[in-house]
Coordinates of C-alpha atoms in Angstrom, one line a residue:
M1 CA 65.4 119.1 76.5
S2 CA 65.1 115.8 74.7
Q3 CA 62.3 115.5 72.1
M4 CA 61.8 111.9 73.1
L5 CA 59.2 112.9 75.7
L6 CA 56.1 114.6 74.6
S7 CA 55.2 118.1 75.9
R8 CA 54.3 118.3 79.5
T9 CA 50.6 118.5 80.4
D10 CA 49.2 120.1 83.6
H11 CA 49.2 117.5 86.3
R12 CA 45.7 116.8 87.6
D13 CA 44.6 114.2 90.2
D14 CA 42.6 112.5 87.4
A15 CA 44.8 113.0 84.4
L16 CA 45.5 109.8 82.4
H17 CA 49.0 109.1 81.0
V18 CA 49.9 106.1 78.9
F19 CA 53.5 105.1 78.3
H20 CA 54.2 102.7 75.5
N21 CA 56.6 101.6 72.7
G22 CA 59.3 100.4 75.0
R23 CA 59.9 97.9 77.8
V24 CA 58.3 98.4 81.2
W25 CA 60.1 96.7 84.1
V26 CA 57.4 96.2 86.6
R27 CA 59.5 94.2 89.1
K28 CA 62.1 91.4 88.9
G29 CA 60.8 88.7 86.6
V30 CA 57.8 90.8 85.3
T31 CA 58.0 93.1 82.3
T32 CA 55.4 94.5 79.9
S33 CA 55.0 96.7 76.9
A34 CA 52.9 99.6 78.3
I35 CA 51.7 101.2 81.5
A36 CA 48.8 103.6 82.3
V37 CA 48.9 106.1 85.1
R38 CA 45.8 108.0 86.4
G39 CA 46.9 110.9 88.6
A40 CA 49.5 109.4 90.9
V41 CA 48.7 105.7 90.6
V42 CA 49.3 102.9 88.1
V43 CA 45.9 101.7 86.8
A44 CA 46.8 99.3 83.9
L45 CA 49.6 97.3 82.3
G46 CA 50.3 95.9 78.9
E47 CA 47.3 95.6 76.5
A48 CA 44.9 97.0 79.0
A49 CA 47.1 100.2 79.2
E50 CA 47.4 100.4 75.4
H51 CA 43.6 100.3 75.1
L52 CA 43.4 103.5 77.2
S53 CA 45.6 105.5 74.8
A54 CA 42.6 107.0 72.9
E55 CA 41.3 108.7 76.1
A56 CA 44.7 109.6 77.6
D57 CA 45.6 113.2 78.4
E58 CA 49.2 112.4 77.5
V59 CA 50.8 109.5 75.6
V60 CA 54.5 109.1 76.1
D61 CA 56.6 107.3 73.4
L62 CA 59.3 105.4 75.2
R63 CA 61.2 105.0 72.0
S64 CA 62.5 101.5 72.9
G65 CA 63.8 102.7 76.2
L66 CA 63.3 101.0 79.6
L67 CA 60.8 102.3 82.1
L68 CA 61.6 101.3 85.7
P69 CA 60.3 102.0 89.2
A70 CA 62.2 105.1 90.3
F71 CA 65.3 104.4 92.2
G72 CA 65.7 104.7 95.9
D73 CA 69.0 105.8 97.5
G74 CA 69.3 104.1 100.9
H75 CA 72.3 106.0 102.1
S76 CA 73.2 109.5 101.0
H77 CA 74.1 112.9 102.4
P78 CA 72.0 115.3 100.3
I79 CA 72.7 118.5 102.2
F80 CA 76.4 117.9 102.1
G81 CA 76.1 117.2 98.4
G82 CA 74.3 120.4 97.8
L83 CA 76.7 122.4 99.9
E84 CA 79.6 121.2 97.8
S85 CA 78.2 123.2 94.9
Q86 CA 78.5 126.3 97.0
G87 CA 82.3 126.1 97.4
P88 CA 85.5 125.4 95.4
D89 CA 85.4 122.3 93.2
V90 CA 88.1 120.0 94.6
A91 CA 86.2 116.8 93.9
H92 CA 87.3 116.6 90.3
A93 CA 91.0 117.5 91.0
T94 CA 93.4 114.7 90.0
S95 CA 96.5 116.3 91.7
I96 CA 97.4 118.5 94.6
P97 CA 98.3 121.4 92.3
Q98 CA 94.8 121.2 90.8
I99 CA 93.3 121.6 94.3
Q100 CA 95.6 124.5 94.9
H101 CA 94.5 126.1 91.7
A102 CA 90.8 125.7 92.6
L103 CA 91.4 127.2 96.1
R104 CA 93.3 130.2 94.7
D105 CA 90.7 130.9 92.1
W106 CA 87.9 130.8 94.7
A107 CA 89.7 133.0 97.1
D108 CA 90.4 135.6 94.4
S109 CA 86.7 135.6 93.3
H110 CA 85.4 135.6 96.8
P111 CA 87.6 138.2 98.7
G112 CA 87.4 138.7 102.4
G113 CA 88.6 137.0 105.5
G114 CA 85.9 134.3 105.9
W115 CA 86.4 130.6 106.0
I116 CA 86.7 128.6 102.8
F117 CA 85.0 125.2 102.8
A118 CA 85.2 122.5 100.1
A119 CA 84.8 118.7 100.1
S120 CA 85.5 115.4 98.4
Y121 CA 89.2 115.7 97.6
D122 CA 90.8 112.4 96.8
P123 CA 92.8 111.1 99.8
A124 CA 94.9 108.9 97.5
L125 CA 96.7 112.0 96.1
A126 CA 99.1 112.1 99.0
Q127 CA 101.2 109.3 100.6
G128 CA 99.1 107.6 103.2
G129 CA 96.3 110.1 102.7
S130 CA 98.3 112.6 104.8
F131 CA 98.1 116.2 103.5
D132 CA 100.1 119.2 104.6
A133 CA 98.7 122.5 105.7
R134 CA 101.6 124.2 104.0
W135 CA 100.3 123.1 100.6
I136 CA 97.2 125.2 101.2
D137 CA 99.2 128.0 102.8
E138 CA 101.0 128.4 99.5
V139 CA 97.8 129.7 97.8
V140 CA 95.6 130.8 100.7
P141 CA 97.7 131.8 103.7
D142 CA 95.6 134.6 105.2
R143 CA 92.2 133.0 105.8
P144 CA 91.1 129.6 107.2
V145 CA 90.5 126.8 104.8
W146 CA 88.8 123.5 105.7
L147 CA 88.6 120.7 103.2
R148 CA 86.9 117.3 103.7
A149 CA 88.2 114.2 102.0
H150 CA 85.7 112.3 99.9
D151 CA 85.3 109.8 102.8
Y152 CA 84.0 112.7 105.0
H153 CA 86.0 111.1 107.9
T154 CA 89.1 113.1 107.2
A155 CA 89.8 116.9 107.1
W156 CA 92.7 118.8 105.6
C157 CA 93.2 122.4 106.7
N158 CA 95.7 125.2 106.4
S159 CA 97.8 126.7 109.2
R160 CA 95.3 129.6 109.8
A161 CA 92.5 127.1 110.5
L162 CA 94.8 125.1 112.8
A163 CA 95.7 128.2 114.7
L164 CA 92.0 129.3 115.1
A165 CA 91.2 125.8 116.4
G166 CA 94.0 126.0 118.9
I167 CA 95.7 122.8 117.5
T168 CA 99.4 122.8 118.3
A169 CA 102.2 120.4 119.0
A170 CA 100.9 120.3 122.6
T171 CA 97.4 119.3 121.6
P172 CA 96.9 115.6 122.4
D173 CA 95.0 113.3 120.1
P174 CA 91.4 113.6 121.2
P175 CA 89.2 110.6 122.0
L176 CA 87.9 109.2 118.7
G177 CA 90.3 111.2 116.7
R178 CA 93.9 111.5 115.4
I179 CA 96.0 114.4 114.4
D180 CA 98.7 113.7 111.8
R181 CA 102.0 115.2 112.8
R182 CA 105.4 116.2 111.4
E183 CA 108.5 114.6 112.8
G184 CA 108.8 117.4 115.5
G185 CA 105.2 116.8 116.7
E186 CA 103.7 119.8 115.0
P187 CA 100.2 119.3 113.5
K188 CA 100.6 118.5 109.8
G189 CA 97.2 119.6 108.7
T190 CA 95.3 116.3 108.4
L191 CA 92.7 115.5 111.0
R192 CA 91.1 112.0 111.2
E193 CA 87.7 111.1 112.5
W194 CA 85.2 112.9 114.7
G195 CA 87.2 113.8 117.7
A196 CA 89.8 115.6 115.7
V197 CA 87.6 117.1 113.0
D198 CA 85.3 118.5 115.7
L199 CA 88.2 120.7 116.8
L200 CA 87.6 122.6 113.6
A201 CA 83.8 122.4 113.8
K202 CA 83.8 124.2 117.2
V203 CA 85.4 127.3 115.7
A204 CA 84.1 127.4 112.2
P205 CA 80.8 129.1 111.3
H206 CA 77.8 127.0 110.5
P207 CA 75.9 127.3 107.1
S208 CA 72.9 129.6 107.3
R209 CA 69.3 128.3 107.1
E210 CA 69.1 129.9 103.6
S211 CA 72.3 128.1 102.5
L212 CA 71.0 124.8 103.8
D213 CA 67.6 125.2 102.1
R214 CA 69.4 126.0 98.8
A215 CA 71.7 123.0 99.3
L216 CA 68.8 120.6 99.7
H217 CA 67.0 122.1 96.7
T218 CA 70.1 121.5 94.6
A219 CA 70.4 118.0 96.0
C220 CA 66.8 117.1 95.1
E221 CA 67.3 118.3 91.5
E222 CA 70.5 116.2 91.3
Q223 CA 68.7 113.1 92.6
N224 CA 65.8 113.6 90.2
K225 CA 68.3 113.8 87.3
C226 CA 69.5 110.4 88.3
G227 CA 66.0 108.9 88.6
V228 CA 65.9 108.9 92.4
T229 CA 62.6 109.7 94.1
W230 CA 63.3 108.3 97.6
M231 CA 66.4 108.9 99.7
Q232 CA 67.7 108.2 103.2
D233 CA 69.6 111.1 104.6
A234 CA 72.1 109.2 106.7
W235 CA 73.6 112.0 108.7
V236 CA 71.2 114.5 110.3
D237 CA 72.7 116.7 113.0
E238 CA 70.7 119.2 115.1
G239 CA 68.9 121.6 112.8
M240 CA 69.5 119.6 109.6
D241 CA 65.8 118.5 109.5
L242 CA 64.7 122.1 109.1
P243 CA 65.5 122.4 105.3
Y244 CA 63.4 119.3 104.7
R245 CA 60.5 120.9 106.5
D246 CA 61.0 124.2 104.6
L247 CA 61.0 122.5 101.2
L248 CA 58.0 120.3 102.1
S249 CA 56.0 123.3 103.2
Q250 CA 56.9 125.1 100.0
G251 CA 56.0 122.1 97.8
D252 CA 59.6 121.9 96.6
L253 CA 60.6 118.5 98.1
S254 CA 60.8 116.5 94.9
V255 CA 62.5 113.4 96.6
R256 CA 60.7 111.4 99.3
S257 CA 63.0 111.5 102.3
N258 CA 63.6 109.7 105.5
L259 CA 66.0 111.3 108.0
A260 CA 68.5 109.5 110.2
F261 CA 69.6 111.4 113.3
R262 CA 73.3 110.8 114.1
A263 CA 73.9 109.4 117.5
D264 CA 77.3 110.4 119.0
S265 CA 78.9 107.9 121.3
R266 CA 80.2 110.7 123.5
Y267 CA 76.8 112.1 124.5
W268 CA 74.1 110.0 123.0
R269 CA 72.0 109.9 126.1
R270 CA 71.4 113.6 125.8
Q271 CA 70.3 113.4 122.2
F272 CA 67.3 111.2 122.1
E273 CA 64.8 113.8 123.5
G274 CA 65.7 116.0 120.6
F275 CA 65.4 113.1 118.1
Q276 CA 61.9 112.2 119.4
R277 CA 60.8 115.8 119.3
A278 CA 62.0 116.3 115.7
R279 CA 60.4 113.1 114.6
Q280 CA 57.1 114.2 116.0
D281 CA 57.3 117.7 114.5
I282 CA 57.9 116.1 111.1
R283 CA 55.0 113.6 111.5
N284 CA 52.7 116.4 112.6
M285 CA 53.1 117.8 109.1
G286 CA 51.0 114.8 108.0
Q287 CA 52.9 113.9 104.9
E288 CA 54.9 110.8 106.0
R289 CA 55.0 109.4 102.4
F290 CA 57.1 112.4 101.5
L291 CA 59.0 113.1 104.7
D292 CA 59.6 111.0 107.8
A293 CA 62.3 110.7 110.5
R294 CA 62.1 107.1 111.6
T295 CA 65.9 106.3 111.8
V296 CA 68.9 106.8 114.0
K297 CA 72.4 106.5 112.5
F298 CA 75.4 105.0 114.3
F299 CA 79.0 105.0 113.2
A300 CA 80.6 101.8 114.5
D301 CA 84.0 102.6 113.0
G302 CA 85.9 104.8 110.5
V303 CA 87.3 103.8 107.1
I304 CA 90.1 101.4 106.1
E305 CA 92.0 103.8 103.9
S306 CA 92.6 106.0 107.0
G307 CA 93.4 103.0 109.2
T308 CA 90.3 103.7 111.3
G309 CA 88.0 100.9 110.1
A310 CA 87.7 98.5 113.1
M311 CA 89.3 95.1 112.3
L312 CA 89.5 91.8 114.1
E313 CA 93.1 91.4 113.1
P314 CA 95.7 94.2 113.0
Y315 CA 96.5 96.2 109.9
L316 CA 99.7 95.4 108.1
D317 CA 101.1 98.9 107.9
D318 CA 100.9 102.2 109.7
G319 CA 102.2 100.6 112.9
G320 CA 99.6 97.9 112.9
G321 CA 96.7 98.3 115.3
N322 CA 93.1 97.2 114.8
G323 CA 91.6 100.6 113.8
M324 CA 89.0 102.6 115.7
E325 CA 85.8 101.4 117.4
V326 CA 83.8 104.6 117.6
W327 CA 81.6 102.9 120.2
D328 CA 82.6 100.5 122.9
H329 CA 80.9 97.1 122.1
D330 CA 78.6 97.1 125.1
E331 CA 77.8 100.9 124.8
L332 CA 76.8 100.4 121.2
A333 CA 74.5 97.6 122.2
E334 CA 73.0 99.7 124.9
A335 CA 72.4 102.7 122.6
V336 CA 70.9 100.5 119.8
M337 CA 68.6 98.8 122.3
F338 CA 67.4 102.2 123.5
A339 CA 66.8 103.5 120.0
D340 CA 64.9 100.3 119.1
S341 CA 62.8 100.6 122.2
L342 CA 61.6 104.0 121.1
G343 CA 60.6 102.7 117.7
F344 CA 63.5 104.0 115.7
Q345 CA 65.0 102.0 112.9
V346 CA 68.8 101.7 113.4
H347 CA 71.2 102.3 110.6
I348 CA 74.8 101.4 111.4
H349 CA 77.9 102.3 109.4
A350 CA 80.2 99.3 109.7
I351 CA 83.3 99.0 107.4
G352 CA 85.7 96.6 109.1
D353 CA 84.9 93.0 110.2
R354 CA 85.0 93.9 113.9
A355 CA 82.6 96.8 113.4
V356 CA 80.3 94.5 111.4
R357 CA 80.3 92.0 114.3
N358 CA 79.7 94.7 116.8
A359 CA 76.8 96.0 114.8
L360 CA 75.2 92.6 114.5
D361 CA 75.7 91.9 118.2
A362 CA 74.0 95.2 119.0
I363 CA 71.0 94.4 116.8
E364 CA 70.7 90.9 118.2
A365 CA 70.8 92.4 121.8
A366 CA 67.9 94.8 120.8
M367 CA 65.8 91.9 119.4
R368 CA 66.3 89.9 122.6
R369 CA 65.5 92.7 125.0
N370 CA 62.7 94.6 123.2
A371 CA 59.3 93.4 122.1
G372 CA 59.0 92.3 118.5
W373 CA 58.1 94.9 115.8
D374 CA 58.8 95.6 112.1
R375 CA 62.2 97.1 112.9
R376 CA 64.2 96.5 109.6
P377 CA 67.7 97.2 111.0
V378 CA 70.2 98.4 108.4
V379 CA 74.0 97.8 108.3
T380 CA 75.7 99.8 105.6
H381 CA 78.9 99.5 103.7
V382 CA 80.1 96.1 105.2
Q383 CA 83.4 96.2 103.4
I384 CA 84.8 93.2 105.3
I385 CA 82.7 90.4 106.8
D386 CA 84.2 87.6 108.9
E387 CA 82.9 84.2 107.6
H388 CA 81.4 83.4 111.0
D389 CA 79.1 86.5 110.6
M390 CA 77.9 86.0 107.1
G391 CA 74.8 84.0 108.0
R392 CA 73.7 86.4 110.8
F393 CA 72.4 89.1 108.5
A394 CA 69.5 87.0 107.2
D395 CA 68.9 85.3 110.6
L396 CA 68.5 88.7 112.2
G397 CA 66.5 90.2 109.3
V398 CA 69.2 92.9 108.7
I399 CA 69.0 94.9 105.5
V400 CA 72.5 95.4 104.0
N401 CA 72.8 98.8 102.3
V402 CA 75.3 98.5 99.5
E403 CA 77.5 101.1 97.9
S404 CA 78.3 99.3 94.6
L405 CA 80.5 102.1 93.3
W406 CA 83.2 101.2 95.8
M407 CA 83.6 97.7 94.3
Q408 CA 86.6 98.5 92.2
Q409 CA 90.3 98.3 92.2
D410 CA 91.0 102.0 91.8
A411 CA 93.9 104.1 93.1
L412 CA 92.4 104.4 96.6
M413 CA 92.2 100.6 96.7
V414 CA 95.7 100.0 95.4
R415 CA 97.6 102.8 97.3
L416 CA 95.8 102.9 100.6
T417 CA 93.4 100.0 101.3
E418 CA 95.0 96.8 100.0
P419 CA 98.4 97.5 101.6
R420 CA 96.7 97.8 105.0
L421 CA 94.6 94.7 104.6
G422 CA 97.0 92.3 102.8
E423 CA 96.1 89.9 100.0
V424 CA 93.9 87.5 101.9
R425 CA 91.6 90.1 103.5
S426 CA 91.6 92.2 100.3
R427 CA 89.9 89.3 98.5
R428 CA 87.1 89.3 101.0
Q429 CA 86.0 92.9 100.3
Y430 CA 82.3 93.7 99.4
A431 CA 81.0 90.1 99.3
L432 CA 77.9 91.2 97.4
A433 CA 77.1 87.8 95.7
D434 CA 77.7 85.9 98.9
L435 CA 75.2 88.2 100.7
H436 CA 72.7 87.7 97.9
K437 CA 73.1 84.0 97.9
A438 CA 72.5 84.0 101.7
G439 CA 69.1 85.5 101.2
V440 CA 69.9 88.9 102.6
T441 CA 67.7 91.9 101.6
L442 CA 70.0 94.3 99.8
S443 CA 69.4 98.0 99.1
H444 CA 71.2 100.4 97.0
G445 CA 73.1 103.4 98.5
S446 CA 75.3 106.0 97.0
D447 CA 76.9 107.7 100.0
W448 CA 76.8 110.8 97.8
P449 CA 78.7 113.1 97.8
I450 CA 81.4 110.6 98.8
S451 CA 80.7 108.9 95.5
S452 CA 78.3 109.5 92.6
N453 CA 74.6 109.5 93.2
N454 CA 73.9 107.8 89.8
P455 CA 72.2 104.5 90.5
V456 CA 72.6 103.4 86.8
M457 CA 76.4 103.6 87.3
S458 CA 76.1 101.7 90.6
I459 CA 74.1 98.9 88.8
G460 CA 76.8 98.7 86.2
R461 CA 79.5 98.4 88.9
A462 CA 77.7 95.7 90.8
V463 CA 77.4 93.7 87.5
T464 CA 81.0 94.2 86.3
R465 CA 83.1 95.2 89.3
K466 CA 85.3 97.2 86.8
T467 CA 86.6 100.7 87.0
D468 CA 85.4 103.4 84.7
Q469 CA 88.3 102.5 82.5
G470 CA 87.1 98.8 82.3
V471 CA 89.8 97.2 84.4
P472 CA 90.4 94.5 85.3
E473 CA 89.0 92.8 82.2
E474 CA 87.4 90.0 84.2
G475 CA 86.2 92.3 87.0
W476 CA 87.7 92.8 90.5
I477 CA 86.9 89.7 92.7
P478 CA 84.6 88.6 89.8
E479 CA 82.9 85.9 91.9
E480 CA 81.2 88.6 93.8
R481 CA 79.4 90.1 90.7
I482 CA 75.6 89.9 90.6
A483 CA 73.1 89.7 87.7
V484 CA 71.7 93.0 86.3
E485 CA 68.2 92.1 87.3
D486 CA 69.3 91.6 90.9
A487 CA 71.2 94.9 90.9
I488 CA 68.0 96.7 89.6
D489 CA 66.0 95.0 92.3
M490 CA 68.4 96.2 94.9
A491 CA 67.9 99.8 93.7
T492 CA 64.1 99.6 93.5
R493 CA 62.3 97.1 95.6
G494 CA 65.3 96.7 98.0
S495 CA 65.5 100.4 98.8
A496 CA 61.7 100.5 99.1
M497 CA 61.9 97.8 101.7
Q498 CA 64.6 99.7 103.7
G499 CA 62.4 102.8 103.6
F500 CA 59.1 101.1 104.6
T501 CA 57.7 102.3 101.3
E502 CA 57.1 99.0 99.6
G503 CA 53.4 99.3 100.1
F504 CA 53.1 102.1 97.6
R505 CA 56.3 102.3 95.6
G506 CA 59.3 100.2 94.5
T507 CA 57.5 98.3 91.8
L508 CA 55.1 99.3 89.0
D509 CA 52.3 97.0 89.8
V510 CA 48.7 98.2 89.4
G511 CA 47.8 100.2 92.5
R512 CA 51.4 101.4 93.2
H513 CA 52.2 105.1 93.0
A514 CA 53.9 106.1 89.7
D515 CA 57.4 106.9 90.8
M516 CA 59.2 106.0 87.6
V517 CA 62.4 106.5 85.7
L518 CA 63.0 106.2 81.9
L519 CA 66.4 105.0 80.6
E520 CA 67.4 105.6 77.0
R521 CA 68.0 101.9 76.5
D522 CA 67.2 98.5 78.0
I523 CA 70.1 97.9 80.4
T524 CA 69.1 94.2 80.8
A525 CA 69.7 93.6 77.1
I526 CA 73.0 95.4 76.4
P527 CA 76.7 94.5 77.2
P528 CA 77.3 94.9 80.9
D529 CA 80.1 97.4 80.3
D530 CA 77.6 99.7 78.6
I531 CA 75.2 99.9 81.5
A532 CA 77.0 102.7 83.4
R533 CA 76.9 105.0 80.3
T534 CA 73.1 104.8 79.9
R535 CA 71.3 108.1 80.5
V536 CA 68.2 108.9 82.4
L537 CA 65.7 110.6 80.1
G538 CA 62.9 111.3 82.6
T539 CA 61.8 110.9 86.2
W540 CA 58.2 110.9 87.6
L541 CA 57.1 111.4 91.2
D542 CA 53.5 110.4 91.9
G543 CA 52.9 110.5 88.2
S544 CA 54.2 114.0 87.8
R545 CA 57.4 114.6 85.8
V546 CA 60.1 116.1 87.9
Y547 CA 63.0 115.7 85.5
E548 CA 63.2 115.7 81.7
R549 CA 66.3 115.5 79.7

């Protein structure tokens, strides 16, 4: 543990804590030198806070660091992130032999015939992101293996898993899915999008309740380490709300959470009764500031690196084509209107410019049909936006959830994405500054475990648009960089707006709840390239410390 923070005191409803000797970022444009917290609530700032030091139960020396409102993560998959820690580590592998080594070691240390699951391998490690079952067979031939790519839209499995799923040369590509094949038509081992991946899901065992609880507990700890005290779980299937209810009942839910139920285009009409029932069950627990379920998630398309992001114009490789629309345009509008009519916030994954347009059309249709309410629709990722749609976000009151860590010219971009888009469209990716200038409310998202859940790294990427290695020197598409204060605002106030929590968190104004994060240095006053390397030293939820370095 760092000695920068004083020893922990017992948290009481009336305990007084004063934080000083650093910089306190109250909100964009407002900073001060000290803050006082009584119980869970901010009670004084600046000199008024300093004057309370003599009577405080605890005085925290910030040691010239920066105290901020705790971060919100407006798009994450916490349970998936926690589950990854329960299987082989393929996420850090930089080659196919390293993945093989990790799988062989896991199989040797966990003998038996059960399935092996792992996730977040790098799809850029194979040409076109197409991986062969035989590569896994070389190290684990006798038990089924199912790996997810780090986009979670693609699966790579071995021959045993293909056999159990009944996937053969005679198996047609299912609706909303594609099976990569060898020249003779045999399945290669790579399955793309829901329809294909579901062929594995139907025969593979589901994680136990205990395993899911443990995964969520791990995820909360990891989020707290990164200064996060509110998160949007953007992929909740049947039963995935139960771990949240378990941890809340046990007093172990250390990250405020909102759940987004995933609507499936193939059978969405049968799902909403369950969505409403789960939402009510959660609200009956009476702790909506810690756990709510107000959102429905829609996938409008896939991802560009797999050729499944829905585009207005065809791709330049892989036989062309415009990608995959997970929902028919009118069906998406109908489903969004229905969700909106039931008081659900909609949260739409849209990568390609066609998917973005479809998402905006659906939201506009809901606003026309249904009575007005504080709906705060969210469109997330928005990798490519057609110029004719740029102004529609602000006009419709759409919050754009931003994954800043993707704004880099890394191997995935160079090997898979840019060749499919071509130079002109590639220069239109992640138009963050344009959205900001258009007055759009922006919120930070990580999409963890697809990418890191560290908001400080995301802030650094939004400001520099450089890789971890610092290239290109001027930043990738540098005109789309934003100022550090705006990037912080996106991860604090912006995420609070997305989560309907701005009334009690997201800033450190007097009267707000003391959800706070302490950084080791003031990231607004250091070279932008150093922001991402800045460490979190402490995190507080309702005035109680939940992480200490």
